[in-house]
Coordinates of C-alpha atoms in Angstrom, one line a residue:
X5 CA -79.5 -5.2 -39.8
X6 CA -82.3 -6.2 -42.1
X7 CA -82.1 -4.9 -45.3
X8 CA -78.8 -2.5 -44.6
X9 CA -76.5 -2.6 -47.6
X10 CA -72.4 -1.4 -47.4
X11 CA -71.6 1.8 -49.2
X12 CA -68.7 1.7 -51.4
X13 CA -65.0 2.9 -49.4
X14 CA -65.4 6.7 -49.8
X15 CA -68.7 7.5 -48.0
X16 CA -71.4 9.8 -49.3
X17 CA -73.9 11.4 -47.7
X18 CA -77.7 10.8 -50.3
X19 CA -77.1 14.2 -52.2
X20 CA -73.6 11.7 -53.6
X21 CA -71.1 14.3 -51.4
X22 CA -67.8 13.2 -49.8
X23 CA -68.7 13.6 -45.7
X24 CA -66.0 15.6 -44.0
X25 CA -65.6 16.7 -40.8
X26 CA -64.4 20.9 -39.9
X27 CA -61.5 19.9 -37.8
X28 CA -58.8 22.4 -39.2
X29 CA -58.5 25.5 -37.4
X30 CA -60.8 24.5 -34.2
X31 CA -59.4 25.2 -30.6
X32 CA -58.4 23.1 -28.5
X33 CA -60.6 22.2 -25.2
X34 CA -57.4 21.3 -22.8
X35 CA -55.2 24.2 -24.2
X36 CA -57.2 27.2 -24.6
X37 CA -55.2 30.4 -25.3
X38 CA -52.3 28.2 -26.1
X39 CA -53.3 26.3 -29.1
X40 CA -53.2 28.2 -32.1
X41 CA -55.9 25.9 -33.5
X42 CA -56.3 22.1 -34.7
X43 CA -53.6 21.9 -37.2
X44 CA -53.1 17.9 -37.9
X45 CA -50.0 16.2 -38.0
X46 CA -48.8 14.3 -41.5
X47 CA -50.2 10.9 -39.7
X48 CA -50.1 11.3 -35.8
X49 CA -53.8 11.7 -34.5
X50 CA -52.5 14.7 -33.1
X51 CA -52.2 18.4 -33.5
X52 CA -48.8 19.6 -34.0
X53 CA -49.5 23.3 -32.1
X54 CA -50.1 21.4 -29.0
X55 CA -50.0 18.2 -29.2
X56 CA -53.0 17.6 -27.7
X57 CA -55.5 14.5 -29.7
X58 CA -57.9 15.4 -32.0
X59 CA -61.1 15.2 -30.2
X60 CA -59.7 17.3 -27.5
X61 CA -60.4 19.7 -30.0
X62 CA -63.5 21.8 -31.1
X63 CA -64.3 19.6 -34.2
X64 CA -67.3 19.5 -35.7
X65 CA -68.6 17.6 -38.9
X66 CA -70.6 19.1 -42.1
X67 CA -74.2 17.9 -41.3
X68 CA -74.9 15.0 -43.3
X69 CA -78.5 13.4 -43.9
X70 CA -78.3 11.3 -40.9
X71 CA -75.4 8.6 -38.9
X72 CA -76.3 6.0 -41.1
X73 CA -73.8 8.2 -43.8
X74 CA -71.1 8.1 -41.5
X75 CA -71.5 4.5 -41.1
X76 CA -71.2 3.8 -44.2
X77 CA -75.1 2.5 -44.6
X78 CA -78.4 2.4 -46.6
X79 CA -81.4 1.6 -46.0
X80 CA -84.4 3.0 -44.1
X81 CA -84.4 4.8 -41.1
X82 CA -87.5 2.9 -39.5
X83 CA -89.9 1.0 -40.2
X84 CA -92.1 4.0 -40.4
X85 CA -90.2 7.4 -41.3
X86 CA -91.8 10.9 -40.4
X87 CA -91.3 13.4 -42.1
X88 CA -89.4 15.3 -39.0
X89 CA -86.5 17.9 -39.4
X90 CA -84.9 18.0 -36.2
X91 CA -83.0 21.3 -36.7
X92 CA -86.7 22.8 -37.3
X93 CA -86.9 22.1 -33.8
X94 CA -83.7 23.4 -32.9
X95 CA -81.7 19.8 -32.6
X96 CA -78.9 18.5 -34.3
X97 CA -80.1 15.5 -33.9
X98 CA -83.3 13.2 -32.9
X99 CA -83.7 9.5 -32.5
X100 CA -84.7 8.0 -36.4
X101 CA -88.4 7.2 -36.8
X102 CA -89.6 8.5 -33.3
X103 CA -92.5 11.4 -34.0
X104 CA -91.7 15.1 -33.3
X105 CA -94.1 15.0 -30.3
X106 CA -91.8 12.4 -28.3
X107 CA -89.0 13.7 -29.2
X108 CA -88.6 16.0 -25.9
X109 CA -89.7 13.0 -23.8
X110 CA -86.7 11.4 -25.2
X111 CA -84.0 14.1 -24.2
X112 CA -85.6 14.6 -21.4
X113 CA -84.4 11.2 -19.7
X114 CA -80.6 11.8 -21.0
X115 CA -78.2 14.1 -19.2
X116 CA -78.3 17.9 -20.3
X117 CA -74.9 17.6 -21.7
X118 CA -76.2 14.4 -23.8
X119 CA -79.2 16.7 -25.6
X120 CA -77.9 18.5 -29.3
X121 CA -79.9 21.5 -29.1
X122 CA -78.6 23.9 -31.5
X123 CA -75.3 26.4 -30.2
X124 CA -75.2 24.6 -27.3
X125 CA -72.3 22.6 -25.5
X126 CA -75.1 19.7 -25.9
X127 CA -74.4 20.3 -29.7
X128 CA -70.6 19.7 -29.4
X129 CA -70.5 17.2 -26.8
X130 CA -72.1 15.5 -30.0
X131 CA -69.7 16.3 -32.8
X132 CA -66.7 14.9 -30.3
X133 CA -68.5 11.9 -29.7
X134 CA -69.2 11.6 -33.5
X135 CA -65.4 11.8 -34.0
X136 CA -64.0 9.7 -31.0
X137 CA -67.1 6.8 -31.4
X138 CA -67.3 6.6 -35.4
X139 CA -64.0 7.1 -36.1
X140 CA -63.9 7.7 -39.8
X141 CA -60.8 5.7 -40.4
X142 CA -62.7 2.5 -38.8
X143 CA -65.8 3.2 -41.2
X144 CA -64.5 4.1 -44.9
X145 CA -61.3 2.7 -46.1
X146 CA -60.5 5.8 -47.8
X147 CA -60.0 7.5 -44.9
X148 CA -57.4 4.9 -44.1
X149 CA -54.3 7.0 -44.8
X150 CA -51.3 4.1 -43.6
X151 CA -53.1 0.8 -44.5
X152 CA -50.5 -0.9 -46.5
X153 CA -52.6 -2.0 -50.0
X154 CA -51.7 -5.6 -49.6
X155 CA -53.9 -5.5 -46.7
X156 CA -56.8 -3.8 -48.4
X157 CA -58.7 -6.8 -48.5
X158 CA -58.2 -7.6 -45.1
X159 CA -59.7 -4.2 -44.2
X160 CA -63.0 -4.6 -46.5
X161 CA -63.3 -8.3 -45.3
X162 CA -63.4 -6.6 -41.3
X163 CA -65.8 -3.6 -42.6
X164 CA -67.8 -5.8 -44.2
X165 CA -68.3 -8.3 -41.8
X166 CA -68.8 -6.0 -39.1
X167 CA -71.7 -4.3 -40.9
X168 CA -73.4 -6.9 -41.0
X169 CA -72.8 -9.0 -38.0
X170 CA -72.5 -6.5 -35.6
X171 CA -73.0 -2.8 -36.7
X172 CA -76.9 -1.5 -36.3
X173 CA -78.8 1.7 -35.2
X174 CA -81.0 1.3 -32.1
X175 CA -84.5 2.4 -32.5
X176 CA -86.5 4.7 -29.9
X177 CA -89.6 3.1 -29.1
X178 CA -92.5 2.9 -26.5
X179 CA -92.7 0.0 -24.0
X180 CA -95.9 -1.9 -25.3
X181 CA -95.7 -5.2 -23.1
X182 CA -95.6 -5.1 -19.4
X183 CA -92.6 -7.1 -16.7
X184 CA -89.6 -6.4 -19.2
X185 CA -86.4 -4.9 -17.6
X186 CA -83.6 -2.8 -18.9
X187 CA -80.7 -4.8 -20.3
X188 CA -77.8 -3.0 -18.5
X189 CA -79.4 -2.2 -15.1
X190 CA -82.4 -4.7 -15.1
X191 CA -84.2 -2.4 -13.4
X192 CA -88.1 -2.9 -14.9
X193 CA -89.1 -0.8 -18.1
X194 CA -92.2 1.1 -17.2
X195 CA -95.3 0.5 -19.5
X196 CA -95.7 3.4 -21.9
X197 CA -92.1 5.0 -21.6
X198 CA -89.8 5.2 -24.3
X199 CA -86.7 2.9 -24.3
X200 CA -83.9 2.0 -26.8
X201 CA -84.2 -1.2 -28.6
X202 CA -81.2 -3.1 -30.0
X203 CA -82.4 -5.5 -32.2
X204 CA -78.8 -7.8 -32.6
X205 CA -79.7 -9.2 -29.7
X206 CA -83.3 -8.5 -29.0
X207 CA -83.2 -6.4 -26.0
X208 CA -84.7 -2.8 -24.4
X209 CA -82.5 -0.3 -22.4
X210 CA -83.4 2.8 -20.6
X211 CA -82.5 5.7 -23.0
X212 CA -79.9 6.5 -20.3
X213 CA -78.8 3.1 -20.3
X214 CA -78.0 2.8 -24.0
X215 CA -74.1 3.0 -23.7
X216 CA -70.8 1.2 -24.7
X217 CA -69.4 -1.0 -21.5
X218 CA -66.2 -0.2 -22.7
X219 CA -66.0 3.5 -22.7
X220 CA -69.5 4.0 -20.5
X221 CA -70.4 6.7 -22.7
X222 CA -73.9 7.1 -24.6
X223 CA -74.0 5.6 -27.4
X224 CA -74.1 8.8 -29.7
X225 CA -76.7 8.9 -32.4
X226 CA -77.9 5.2 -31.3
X227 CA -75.2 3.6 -33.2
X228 CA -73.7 0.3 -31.6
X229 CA -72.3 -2.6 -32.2
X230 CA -72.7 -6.3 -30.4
X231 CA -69.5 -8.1 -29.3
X232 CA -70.6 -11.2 -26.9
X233 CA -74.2 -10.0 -26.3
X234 CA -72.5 -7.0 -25.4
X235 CA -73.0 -3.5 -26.5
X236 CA -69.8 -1.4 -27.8
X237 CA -69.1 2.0 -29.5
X238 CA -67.6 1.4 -32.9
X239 CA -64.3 2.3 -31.8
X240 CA -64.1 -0.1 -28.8
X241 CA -66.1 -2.8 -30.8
X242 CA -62.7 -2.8 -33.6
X243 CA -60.4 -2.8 -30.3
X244 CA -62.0 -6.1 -29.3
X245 CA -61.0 -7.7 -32.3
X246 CA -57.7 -5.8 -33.6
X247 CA -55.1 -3.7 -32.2
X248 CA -55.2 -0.2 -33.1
X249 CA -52.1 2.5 -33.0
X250 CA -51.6 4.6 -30.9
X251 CA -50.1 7.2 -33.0
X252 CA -52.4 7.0 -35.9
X253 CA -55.2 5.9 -34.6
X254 CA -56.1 3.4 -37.7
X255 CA -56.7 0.2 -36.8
X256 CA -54.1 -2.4 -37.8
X257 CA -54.2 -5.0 -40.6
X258 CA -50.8 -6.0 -40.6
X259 CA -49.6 -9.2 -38.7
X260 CA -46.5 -7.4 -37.9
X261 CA -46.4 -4.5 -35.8
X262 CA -45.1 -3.1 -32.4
X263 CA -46.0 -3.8 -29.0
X264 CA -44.6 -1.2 -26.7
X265 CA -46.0 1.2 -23.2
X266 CA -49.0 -1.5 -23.3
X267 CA -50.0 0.0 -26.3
X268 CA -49.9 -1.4 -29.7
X269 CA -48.0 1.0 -33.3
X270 CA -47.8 0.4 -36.8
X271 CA -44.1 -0.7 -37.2
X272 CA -43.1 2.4 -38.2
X273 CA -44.8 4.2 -36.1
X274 CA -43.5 3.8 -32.7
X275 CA -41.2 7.1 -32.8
X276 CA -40.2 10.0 -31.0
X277 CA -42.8 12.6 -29.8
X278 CA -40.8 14.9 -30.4
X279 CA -38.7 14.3 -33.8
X280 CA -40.5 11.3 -35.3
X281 CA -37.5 9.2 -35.3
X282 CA -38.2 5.8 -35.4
X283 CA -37.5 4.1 -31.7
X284 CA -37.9 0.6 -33.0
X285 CA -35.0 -1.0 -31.6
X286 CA -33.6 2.4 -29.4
X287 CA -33.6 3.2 -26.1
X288 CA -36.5 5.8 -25.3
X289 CA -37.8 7.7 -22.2
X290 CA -41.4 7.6 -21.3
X291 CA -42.9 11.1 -20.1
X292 CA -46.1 11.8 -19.4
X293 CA -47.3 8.9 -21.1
X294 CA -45.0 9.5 -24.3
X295 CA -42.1 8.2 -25.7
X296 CA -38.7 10.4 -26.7
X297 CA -35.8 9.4 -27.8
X298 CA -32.7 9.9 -25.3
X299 CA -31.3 13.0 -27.3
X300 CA -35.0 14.9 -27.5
X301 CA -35.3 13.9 -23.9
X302 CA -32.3 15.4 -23.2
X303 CA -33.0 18.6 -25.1
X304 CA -36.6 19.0 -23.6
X305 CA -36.8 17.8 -20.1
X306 CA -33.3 17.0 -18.9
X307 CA -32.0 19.6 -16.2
X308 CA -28.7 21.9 -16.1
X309 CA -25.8 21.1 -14.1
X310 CA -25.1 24.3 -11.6
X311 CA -21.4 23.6 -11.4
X312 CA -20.3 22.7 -14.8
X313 CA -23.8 24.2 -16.8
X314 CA -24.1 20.3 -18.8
X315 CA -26.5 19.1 -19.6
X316 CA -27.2 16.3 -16.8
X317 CA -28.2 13.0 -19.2
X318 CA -30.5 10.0 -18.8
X319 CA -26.9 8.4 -17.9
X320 CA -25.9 10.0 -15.1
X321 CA -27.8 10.5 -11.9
X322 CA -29.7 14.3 -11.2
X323 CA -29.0 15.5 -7.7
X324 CA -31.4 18.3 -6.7
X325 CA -31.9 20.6 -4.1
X326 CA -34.5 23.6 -4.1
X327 CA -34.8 23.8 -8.1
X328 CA -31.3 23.5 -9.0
X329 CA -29.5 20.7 -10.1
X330 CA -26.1 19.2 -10.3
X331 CA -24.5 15.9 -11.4
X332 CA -23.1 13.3 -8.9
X333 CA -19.5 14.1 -9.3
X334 CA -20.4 17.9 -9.5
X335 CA -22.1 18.0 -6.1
X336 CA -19.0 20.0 -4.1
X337 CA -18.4 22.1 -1.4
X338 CA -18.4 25.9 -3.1
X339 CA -15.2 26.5 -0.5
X340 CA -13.8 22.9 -0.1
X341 CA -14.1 21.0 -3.1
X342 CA -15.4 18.0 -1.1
X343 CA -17.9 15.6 -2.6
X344 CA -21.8 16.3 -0.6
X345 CA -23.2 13.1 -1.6
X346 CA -24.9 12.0 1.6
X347 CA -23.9 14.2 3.7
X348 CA -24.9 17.4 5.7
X349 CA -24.6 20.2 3.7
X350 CA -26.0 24.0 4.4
X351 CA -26.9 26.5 1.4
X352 CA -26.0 30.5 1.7
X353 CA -26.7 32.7 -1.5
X354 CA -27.5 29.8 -4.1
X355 CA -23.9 28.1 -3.4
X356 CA -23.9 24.8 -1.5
X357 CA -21.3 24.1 1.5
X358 CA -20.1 21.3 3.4
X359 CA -21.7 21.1 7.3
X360 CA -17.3 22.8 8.5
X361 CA -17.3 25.3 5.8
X362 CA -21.0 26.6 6.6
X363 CA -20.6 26.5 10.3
X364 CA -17.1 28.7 9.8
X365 CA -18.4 31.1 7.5
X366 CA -22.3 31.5 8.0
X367 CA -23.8 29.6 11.2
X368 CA -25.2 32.0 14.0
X369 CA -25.0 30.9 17.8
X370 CA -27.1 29.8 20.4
X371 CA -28.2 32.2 23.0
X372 CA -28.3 29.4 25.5
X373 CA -24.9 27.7 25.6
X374 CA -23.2 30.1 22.9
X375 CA -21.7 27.3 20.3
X376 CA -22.8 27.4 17.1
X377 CA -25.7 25.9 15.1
X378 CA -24.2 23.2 13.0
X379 CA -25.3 22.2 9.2
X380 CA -28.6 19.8 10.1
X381 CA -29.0 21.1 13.7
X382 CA -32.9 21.4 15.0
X383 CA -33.1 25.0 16.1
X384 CA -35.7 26.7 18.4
X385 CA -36.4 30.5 17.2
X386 CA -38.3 33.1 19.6
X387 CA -38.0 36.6 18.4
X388 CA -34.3 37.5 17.6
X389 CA -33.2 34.9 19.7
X390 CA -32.5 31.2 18.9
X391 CA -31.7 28.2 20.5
X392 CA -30.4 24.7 20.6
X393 CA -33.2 22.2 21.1
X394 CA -31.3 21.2 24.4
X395 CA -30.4 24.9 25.4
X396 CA -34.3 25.7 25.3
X397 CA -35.1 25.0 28.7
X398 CA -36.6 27.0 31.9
X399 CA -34.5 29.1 33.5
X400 CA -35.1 28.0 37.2
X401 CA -36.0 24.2 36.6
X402 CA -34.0 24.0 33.6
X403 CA -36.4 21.4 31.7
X404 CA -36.4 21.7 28.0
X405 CA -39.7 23.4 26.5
X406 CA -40.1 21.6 23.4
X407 CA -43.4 22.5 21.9
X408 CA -44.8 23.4 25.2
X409 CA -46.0 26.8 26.8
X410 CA -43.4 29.3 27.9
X411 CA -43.2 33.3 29.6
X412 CA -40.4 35.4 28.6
X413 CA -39.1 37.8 31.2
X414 CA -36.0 40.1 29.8
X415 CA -33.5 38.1 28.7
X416 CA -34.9 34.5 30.6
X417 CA -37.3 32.1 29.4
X418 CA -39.5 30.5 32.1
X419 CA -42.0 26.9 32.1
X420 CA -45.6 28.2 33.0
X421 CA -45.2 26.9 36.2
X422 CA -42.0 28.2 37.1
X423 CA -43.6 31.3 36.3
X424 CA -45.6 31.0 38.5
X425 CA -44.0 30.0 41.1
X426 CA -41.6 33.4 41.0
X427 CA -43.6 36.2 39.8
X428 CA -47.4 35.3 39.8
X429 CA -49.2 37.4 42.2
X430 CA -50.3 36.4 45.4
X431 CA -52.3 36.8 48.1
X432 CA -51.0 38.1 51.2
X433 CA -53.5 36.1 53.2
X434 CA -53.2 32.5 52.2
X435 CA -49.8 32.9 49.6
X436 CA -52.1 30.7 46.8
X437 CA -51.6 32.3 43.0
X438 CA -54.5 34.9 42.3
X439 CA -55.8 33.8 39.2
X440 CA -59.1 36.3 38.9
X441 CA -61.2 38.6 41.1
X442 CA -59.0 39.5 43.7
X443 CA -58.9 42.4 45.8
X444 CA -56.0 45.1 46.5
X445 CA -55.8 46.6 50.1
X446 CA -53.2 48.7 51.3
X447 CA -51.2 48.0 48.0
X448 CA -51.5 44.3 48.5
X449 CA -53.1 41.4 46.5
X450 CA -55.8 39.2 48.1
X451 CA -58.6 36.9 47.0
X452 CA -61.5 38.2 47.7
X453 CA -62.7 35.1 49.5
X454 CA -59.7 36.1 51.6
X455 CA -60.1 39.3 51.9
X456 CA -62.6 38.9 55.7
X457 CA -63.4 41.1 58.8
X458 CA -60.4 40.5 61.4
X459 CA -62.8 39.6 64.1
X460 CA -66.1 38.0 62.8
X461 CA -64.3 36.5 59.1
X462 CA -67.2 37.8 56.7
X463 CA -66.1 39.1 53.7
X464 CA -65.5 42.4 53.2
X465 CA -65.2 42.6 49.2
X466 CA -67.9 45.3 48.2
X467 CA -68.9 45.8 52.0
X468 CA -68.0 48.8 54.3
X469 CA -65.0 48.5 56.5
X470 CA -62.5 50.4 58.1
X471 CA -59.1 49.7 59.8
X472 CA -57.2 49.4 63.0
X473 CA -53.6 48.8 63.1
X474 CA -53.6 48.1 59.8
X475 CA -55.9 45.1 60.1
X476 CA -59.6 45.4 58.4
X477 CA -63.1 45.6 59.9
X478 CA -66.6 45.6 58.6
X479 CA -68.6 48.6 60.6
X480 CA -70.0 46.5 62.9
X481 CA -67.2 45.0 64.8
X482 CA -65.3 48.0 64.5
X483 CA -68.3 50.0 66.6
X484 CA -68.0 47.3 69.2
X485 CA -64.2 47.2 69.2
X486 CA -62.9 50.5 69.2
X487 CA -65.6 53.5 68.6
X488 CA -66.7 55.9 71.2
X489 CA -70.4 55.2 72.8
X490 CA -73.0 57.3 72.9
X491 CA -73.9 58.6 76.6
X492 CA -77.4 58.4 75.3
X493 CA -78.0 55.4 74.0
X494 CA -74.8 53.9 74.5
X495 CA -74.6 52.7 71.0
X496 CA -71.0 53.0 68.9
X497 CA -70.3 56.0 67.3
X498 CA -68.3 55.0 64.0
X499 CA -68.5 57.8 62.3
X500 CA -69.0 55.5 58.8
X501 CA -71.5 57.1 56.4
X502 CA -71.0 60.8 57.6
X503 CA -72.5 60.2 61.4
X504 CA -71.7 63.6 63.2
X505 CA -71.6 63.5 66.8
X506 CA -70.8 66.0 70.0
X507 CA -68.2 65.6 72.0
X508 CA -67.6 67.4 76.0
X509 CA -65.5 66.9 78.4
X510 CA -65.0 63.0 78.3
X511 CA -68.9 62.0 77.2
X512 CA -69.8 61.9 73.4
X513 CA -73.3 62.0 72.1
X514 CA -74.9 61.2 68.2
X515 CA -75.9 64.0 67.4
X516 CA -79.5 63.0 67.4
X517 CA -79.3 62.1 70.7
X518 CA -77.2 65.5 71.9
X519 CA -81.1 67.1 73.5
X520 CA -82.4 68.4 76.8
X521 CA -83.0 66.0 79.2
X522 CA -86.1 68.0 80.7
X523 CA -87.6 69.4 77.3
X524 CA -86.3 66.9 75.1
X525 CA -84.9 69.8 71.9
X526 CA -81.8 69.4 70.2
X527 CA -78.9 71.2 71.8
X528 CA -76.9 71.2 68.9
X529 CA -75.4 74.4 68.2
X530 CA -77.1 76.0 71.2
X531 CA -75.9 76.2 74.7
X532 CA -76.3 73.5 77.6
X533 CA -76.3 73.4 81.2
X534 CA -75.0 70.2 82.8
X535 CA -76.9 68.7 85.3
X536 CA -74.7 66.2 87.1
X537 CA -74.9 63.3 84.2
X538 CA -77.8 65.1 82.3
X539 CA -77.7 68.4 79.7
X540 CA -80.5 70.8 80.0
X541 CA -81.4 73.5 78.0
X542 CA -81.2 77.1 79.7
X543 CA -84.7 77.1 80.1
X544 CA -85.2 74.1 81.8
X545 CA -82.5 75.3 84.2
X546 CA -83.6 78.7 85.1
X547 CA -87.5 76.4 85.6
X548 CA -85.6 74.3 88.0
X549 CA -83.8 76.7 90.1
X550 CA -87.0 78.5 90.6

């Protein structure tokens, strides 16, 4: 970083003030409601109201001149500074050098989140990044709260060397030559756009592309650092080269320390989450990804025995069952005494019972074969009633019925197709099952393609018809069967629609065709004269006898 010069330990901003960051107080992103607010533990990296990290918190830093302060730098921004205050344009932050006018073409190819406009989440997304990339510990050795002062050499000699081999701000400028491609994706660079360059190793990225391989995040404020040709946060930069703990977050300048839960502690540091004993040496329990030792683990997260109401220990093994717990030697029959380990047991009323003592006091019967269900038994429920799987079965072809179809009738159970078989209607005409459309006659089921004309077999659903003898008959065959005939016209008289008709002696007429055989006039309801197989009206007879 040409012309970049190391401030001393204890960083300044250029007005010569100490930079701090507002963590005290700030709520906590994971918690919420919970958290009572960032207070920080005497040298854990965590809060002790939660106990969630630090930059799960809301904290924010006091807004220095710009991230070469944090880093502990001086020197010019660019090459060619503008006079540019980002907050007059409601930013936090904008990319050193880069004029006001192309600022907004910057953000614009970053992420919303990514953007530091003023009171937005964009602002701090920012001030986390600030805290979890440029750790301040990693930057100013007076931050440094547990490096042992035989080691403070080793510390400046790292800082120092870092700074200048591989510490440096990007700078935000257009693409001026044509057929270059990004670093990380290698996709081309179009002529014109803006893109980040990283001038320790003399290459252009995307603005989008700008970001640490380790953590994949955006490199925030444009600050990097080169490890292999390879670009790094700060943070993950110092993990390449030393371990850092876990607890304290400082890096470590020791040659001794602790290697434990693939994670690396000052010597003195690997303790209990809980009491801060040291576990160098102890036996510990790992929960959710931190260590306790065996009496805070016990006190915490071990479970109460429901027969004796111990504590059940790392020591002995925890037998559950529905949320309550009991040690190996207090798993009992609540009548009996006898051990349940690995066997049947049933539960009544939040006591446990050996498979005898449950069946004797508490199991119910099947309505099938009567015996009772014992402790483990599959049991088949309909309604009130309830089975063995075995004693489910048809009543007629006695086949169990599993998870297949079944009819209840009264107090039986039936397959579908015994069903059926006993009780499904059916058609008087053929005996086949009526499954839709059919017809009732005379109180009797039949399908209406069975439901036909006695003598010619048309169909006589939705027709006419009559009966004779208790068989059915559309109109027509009926006339020719069995109606009277006309002496007329000799055509049946079936009486079907309303058809009147005349009736005398043994000769029947329609009553259209009841007229005078001389004068042709209806007779009907006026008197007649026979004339041996004719009717005359008395007119025409007294013109005939004259």
């Amino acid at each position: 970083m040409n012309g970049v010069q190391r401030m001393p330990t204890d960083a300044f901003d250029i007005n010569g003030v100490l930079i701090t960051d507002v963590e005290e107080g700030q709520p906590c992103l994971q918690c919420g409601e919970t958290c009572t607010g960032f207070s920080p533990h005497t040298w854990r990296k965590n809060c002790t109201s939660c106990k969630c990290p630090r930059e799960a918190h809301d904290v924010c830093h006091v807004e220095w001149a710009s991230v070469r302060s944090r880093l502990g730098l001086k020197g010019e921004e660019s090459s060619s500074p503008v006079g540019f205050d980002p907050r007059a344009k409601g930013l936090a932050w904008a990319p050193p050098g880069l004029p006001a006018h192309k600022v907004e073409e910057y953000f614009s190819m970053l992420p919303e989140i990514s953007v530091p406009r003023l009171g937005t989440p964009g602002e701090r997304y920012r001030d986390r990044q600030l805290a979890i990339q440029l750790p301040k510990q990693d930057l100013a050795r007076a931050y440094c709260r547990h490096l042992n002062p035989k080691h403070a050499s080793s510390a400046d000699d790292f800082m120092a060397a870092r700074n200048e081999i591989a510490l440096d701000i990007g700078n935000v400028q257009e693409v001026l030559e044509r057929d270059l491609d990004c670093g990380e994706c290698h996709a081309p660079l179009k002529y014109g756009s803006l893109a980040v360059s990283a001038s320790k190793i003399g290459v252009l990225y995307h603005p989008s592309c700008f970001r640490c391989t380790e953590c994949k995040e955006l490199l925030v404020d444009l600050a990097y650092c080169v490890h292999d040709d390879t670009l790094f946060c700060e943070r993950h930069y110092a993990e390449q080269l030393k371990a850092r703990c876990a607890a304290c977050d400082e890096l470590i300048f020791s040659g001794e320390y602790t290697k434990a839960m693939n994670k690396d502690w000052h010597s003195g540091h690997f303790c209990c989450w809980q009491c801060d004993e040291s576990l160098t040496g102890q036996r510990y329990v790992l929960r959710d990804e931190h260590p306790y030792c065996i009496t805070c683990y016990e006190s915490v997260f071990a479970n109460g025995c429901e027969e004796c109401n111990k504590i059940i220990g790392i020591d002995s093994k925890d037998l559950s069952y529905k949320d309550k717990h009991w040690h190996e030697a207090c798993f009992l029959c609540n009548r009996c005494r006898v051990s349940l380990v690995d066997k049947q047991f049933g539960s009544k009323v939040d006591k446990i019972y050996c498979g005898n003592c449950y069946d004797a006091q508490f199991a119910s019967r099947c309505d099938g074969c009567g015996e009772i269900f014992r402790a483990g038994t599959k049991k088949m429920e309909y309604k009130t009633r309830q089975w063995h799987e075995k004693c489910f079965c048809c009543v007629v072809c006695k086949n169990p019925i599993g998870t297949k179809s079944f009819i209840p009738r009264e107090q039986e159970i039936y397959c579908a197709g015994c069903y059926e078989d006993k009780f499904a209607t059916r058609c008087v005409k053929c005996n086949k099952i009526i499954t839709s459309g059919g017809v009732t006659y005379k109180n009797e089921p039949w399908h209406r393609d069975c439901f036909t004309c006695s003598n010619c077999n048309n169909s006589l659903a939705g027709q006419r018809f009559t009966s004779r003898d208790d068989k059915p008959y559309c109109a027509d065959c009926f006339g020719e069967l069995f109606a009277k005939r006309c002496t007329a016209c000799s055509k049946p008289i079936t009486g079907i629609g309303g058809t009147r008709f005349i009736s005398f002696e043994d000769r029947h007429w329609h009553n259209d065709c009841f007229i005078c055989a001389g004068c042709k006039t209806s007779l009907v309801g006026r008197g007649f004269i026979t004339d041996n197989e004719d009717i005359i009206c008395p007119e025409c007879a007294k013109m005939k006898l004259m």
